[in-house]
Amino acid sequence: MSHSSGGTPGSGTPRSADLFAGAVVAAVAVAAIVVSGGFPTMAGLDTDVGPARFPIIYAGALLVLSAILVIGRLLPKRGAPVAPAEPQAPAEAFRFHRVAIGVVATAVYIYMLSLIGYLPTTVVFLIGMMRLMGMRSWVRAPIIAVAVTAFLYLVFLYALQIPLPDGSLFETGEF
Amino acid sequence: MYEIDMLLQGFANLASEPLPLLLALIGVTLGIIIGVLPGLTATMGVAILLPFTFGMDPVSAILMLCGVFFGGIFGGSITAILLKIPGTPAAAATAMDGYALSQKGQAGLALGTATLSSCFGGFLSVFMLIFLAPLLAGIALEFSAAESFALAVFGLSIITSVSGDSLVKGLIAGFLGLLLSTVGLDPMAGFPRFTGGFNELLNVPFIPVMIGLFAASEAFKSLGQPETRAEVKVYIGRIIPPWSVFKGLIFTILRSSGLGIIVGIIPGAGADIASFVAYNEAKRFSKNPENFGKGEIKGVAAAESGANACTGGDLLPMMTLGIPGDAVTAVMLGALTMQGLQPGPLLFKDHAGLVFTLFAGMLFCYAALLIIGLSSLRLMGKVLEMPRAILTPLILALCVVGAYAINNSMFDVGIMLAVGVVGFFMQRWDYPASPVVLALIMGPMAEASFRRALSLSGGSLDFLYTRPITLGLLTVAVITLALPLLRYFRGNGGNGPTADGAAAGTVGSAK
């Protein structure tokens, strides 16, 4: 994302982010209205408004709200002629690249979970994330990762009776 | 008296089956730990532990989550007092005097008073719940589709009060939630909407959405923040306040608890508002208001009893009417639904024994909070030292495993991740999460009730103004919606959203 990576989340939104979000919301709303147009009308029940009415109302409201958001950010604010372009300099920068790596790693973890199962993937995922978060020790990270993985596995399997995925590669087919 | 008899029966049920009590104890302990860790809220705690309760019986599951809820609200006060870091937003008022007392070497007194006040407020609120809930449920039993629709609209109108600093963004979040609530089978004809051919979307996977929104998004946010570890080097001293001190706090605690209960019942207002209202009133009633903020023990007592008295008030509309007033009760409502129990008046009619067993368990939770709270205060400094490098990966793994465990479905895990990413950007760009969840719950209720009411009235919209309760609820909903809108347009000149608010934390997600 192109927005400033400074500051903690929630400490002010860049204008570009508001404009981008407004455009995304409007696109979602338009898509919902278009798709809803294909829903059947309730020919059998005269008193019903049909399955399309409510989604169209909600999407219409979203269109109006996104327009207010975008127009509001494009117009200068009354009583605030000179707005600071950037939020105050934060004490420590928000590391957006770590979030991006974390999201991708989680997505890969989820994919591998279905492929090679819970136990190996969770250990590797936890070690990787701990390293990403700045844990230096190559001894502590694996020990904690194995302990947490085993604990969750045992809790789900024995206490909650919910088996975690074995992975499709290791499943034995029955013929 | 019916309520007392049922409550005693509830205690007897719990005594005969101690597992729920054990799980409530675990819940309270986990809740305190979650509350102590800055950045983790009671809502997140309940959302992340929800999948763990899936295989449990309803009483055990709900009591464990109640323990997390109550403990989470209280736990925030420990860091507020020791470090001036409110573990949860509800503890911000406690920090003002609690930290000042810590600096004077009276951290123990502040912590002990906070624990006693929290439990006292919590006890009173649960008692209020026990006596008011059956009454309210009895009234709500008379509701037909028209009243249910009005109730849902009223529930949705709360979105404006949980919108944080930007009303437009709150409303966008709410309407996105409403649009999302239409995914799946249409409530009248059973027509599949926006499912894209995925059978998994015939019902919105509600729990994975909540895990993504409240837990995964927070973990992603944490990934981007540099490691910060708190150093706790505070002299704690005596914890239980002497009677001579506590005697002077009783009236403050009683008044603050009453205020907390009232604030809790008002949908949209949560523990953070309750604690500040109680704090302000304590200051107004005080003979020495100038002492507040400088280490006044009454400030700690008022804020804590107010915040915890809010919990019972919060649960009242959720359990009796099926309307969650904020994010944490929305997640609790999800927990009840997951257990096959539909919150609302019928819950009291069809499962009265279970409801009163839950009430008895809630009283037990507060007793447990008192004991665990007082005995663990010195240990909580250690919890604070838990590095984010361990905590964040653990939360992410719990999100993934928890989302999977609900339906043994990787599709649900994918939904959780997608919502987590969206939730992260919502946080960064000041979109509150609570309206999404409120809308997801109230949206289907509003649509189904409206369409049913329309069918019953033969296609006429008369039911909107000919039925007094419907008209009354819709009027209150319009007022609830209109007031913030008026304030918004007056304050902002209709010139766009206040997107640059400094602290866009939402009320609803503040627990």
Coordinates of N, CA and C in Angstrom, one line a residue, chain B residues 25-37 67 70-72 74-79 82 107-108 111-112 114-116 119 232 236-237 239-240 365-385:
Chain B
L25 N -13.4 -21.1 36.1 CA -12.2 -20.6 36.8 C -11.1 -20.4 35.7
I26 N -11.0 -21.4 34.8 CA -9.9 -21.2 33.7 C -10.2 -20.0 32.9
G27 N -11.5 -19.8 32.6 CA -11.9 -18.6 31.8 C -11.6 -17.3 32.5
V28 N -11.9 -17.2 33.8 CA -11.5 -16.0 34.6 C -10.0 -15.8 34.6
T29 N -9.3 -16.8 34.8 CA -7.8 -16.7 34.8 C -7.3 -16.2 33.4
L30 N -7.8 -16.9 32.4 CA -7.4 -16.5 31.0 C -7.8 -15.0 30.7
G31 N -9.0 -14.7 31.2 CA -9.5 -13.4 31.0 C -8.7 -12.3 31.6
I32 N -8.2 -12.6 32.9 CA -7.4 -11.6 33.6 C -6.1 -11.5 32.8
I33 N -5.5 -12.6 32.3 CA -4.2 -12.5 31.6 C -4.4 -11.7 30.3
I34 N -5.5 -12.0 29.6 CA -5.8 -11.3 28.3 C -6.0 -9.8 28.6
G35 N -6.7 -9.5 29.7 CA -6.9 -8.1 30.1 C -5.6 -7.4 30.4
V36 N -4.7 -8.1 31.1 CA -3.4 -7.5 31.5 C -2.5 -7.2 30.3
L37 N -2.6 -8.1 29.3 CA -1.7 -7.9 28.1 C -2.2 -6.7 27.3
G67 N -16.4 -16.0 32.0 CA -15.2 -15.9 32.8 C -14.2 -15.0 32.1
F70 N -15.6 -11.3 32.0 CA -15.5 -10.6 33.3 C -14.0 -10.4 33.6
G71 N -13.2 -11.4 33.5 CA -11.8 -11.3 33.8 C -11.1 -10.3 32.9
G72 N -11.5 -10.3 31.6 CA -10.9 -9.4 30.7 C -11.1 -7.9 31.0
F74 N -11.8 -6.8 34.0 CA -11.0 -6.4 35.2 C -9.5 -6.4 35.0
G75 N -9.0 -7.3 34.2 CA -7.5 -7.4 34.0 C -6.8 -6.2 33.5
G76 N -7.6 -5.4 32.7 CA -7.0 -4.2 32.2 C -6.6 -3.2 33.3
S77 N -7.2 -3.3 34.5 CA -6.9 -2.3 35.5 C -5.5 -2.6 36.1
I78 N -5.0 -3.8 36.0 CA -3.7 -4.1 36.7 C -2.6 -3.3 36.0
T79 N -2.5 -3.4 34.7 CA -1.5 -2.6 34.0 C -1.8 -1.1 34.1
L82 N -0.3 -0.3 37.6 CA 1.1 -0.5 37.7 C 1.9 0.3 36.7
A107 N 0.5 0.9 45.4 CA 0.0 0.1 44.3 C -0.9 -1.0 44.8
G108 N -0.5 -1.6 45.9 CA -1.2 -2.7 46.5 C -2.6 -2.3 46.8
L111 N -4.6 -1.8 43.7 CA -5.0 -3.1 43.1 C -6.1 -3.8 43.9
G112 N -5.9 -3.8 45.2 CA -6.9 -4.5 46.0 C -8.2 -3.8 45.9
A114 N -9.3 -2.0 43.4 CA -9.8 -2.3 42.1 C -10.5 -3.7 42.0
T115 N -9.9 -4.6 42.7 CA -10.4 -6.0 42.6 C -11.7 -6.1 43.4
L116 N -11.7 -5.5 44.6 CA -13.0 -5.6 45.4 C -14.1 -4.8 44.7
C119 N -15.5 -6.7 41.6 CA -16.3 -7.9 42.0 C -17.6 -7.4 42.5
V232 N 8.3 -3.9 34.9 CA 7.4 -3.7 36.1 C 8.3 -3.8 37.3
I236 N 4.6 -3.0 45.6 CA 3.1 -3.2 45.7 C 2.6 -3.0 47.1
G237 N 3.2 -3.6 48.1 CA 2.8 -3.5 49.5 C 1.5 -4.2 49.8
I239 N -2.2 -5.4 49.9 CA -3.2 -5.5 48.9 C -4.6 -5.2 49.4
I240 N -5.1 -6.0 50.4 CA -6.4 -5.8 50.8 C -6.6 -4.5 51.6
C365 N -18.4 -16.9 38.8 CA -17.3 -16.2 38.1 C -16.8 -15.0 38.9
Y366 N -17.7 -14.2 39.4 CA -17.3 -13.0 40.1 C -16.6 -13.4 41.4
A367 N -17.1 -14.5 42.1 CA -16.4 -15.0 43.3 C -15.0 -15.4 43.0
A368 N -14.9 -16.1 41.8 CA -13.6 -16.6 41.4 C -12.7 -15.5 41.0
L369 N -13.3 -14.4 40.4 CA -12.5 -13.3 40.1 C -11.9 -12.6 41.3
L370 N -12.7 -12.6 42.4 CA -12.3 -12.0 43.6 C -11.0 -12.7 44.2
I371 N -11.2 -14.1 44.2 CA -10.1 -14.9 44.8 C -8.9 -14.9 43.9
I372 N -9.1 -15.2 42.6 CA -7.9 -15.2 41.7 C -7.3 -13.9 41.5
G373 N -8.2 -12.9 41.4 CA -7.7 -11.5 41.3 C -6.8 -11.1 42.4
L374 N -7.2 -11.3 43.7 CA -6.5 -10.9 44.8 C -5.2 -11.7 45.0
S375 N -5.3 -13.0 44.6 CA -4.1 -13.9 44.8 C -3.1 -13.8 43.7
S376 N -3.5 -13.3 42.5 CA -2.5 -13.3 41.4 C -1.9 -11.9 41.1
L377 N -2.3 -10.9 41.9 CA -1.9 -9.6 41.5 C -0.4 -9.5 41.4
R378 N 0.3 -10.1 42.3 CA 1.8 -10.0 42.3 C 2.4 -10.8 41.1
L379 N 1.7 -11.8 40.6 CA 2.2 -12.6 39.5 C 2.0 -12.0 38.2
M380 N 1.1 -11.1 38.1 CA 0.7 -10.5 36.8 C 1.8 -9.7 36.1
G381 N 2.7 -9.2 36.9 CA 3.9 -8.5 36.4 C 4.6 -9.5 35.4
K382 N 4.7 -10.8 35.8 CA 5.4 -11.7 34.9 C 4.6 -11.9 33.6
V383 N 3.3 -11.9 33.6 CA 2.5 -12.0 32.4 C 2.9 -10.9 31.4
L384 N 3.1 -9.7 32.0 CA 3.4 -8.5 31.2 C 4.7 -8.7 30.5
E385 N 5.6 -9.5 31.0 CA 6.9 -9.7 30.4 C 6.8 -10.7 29.2

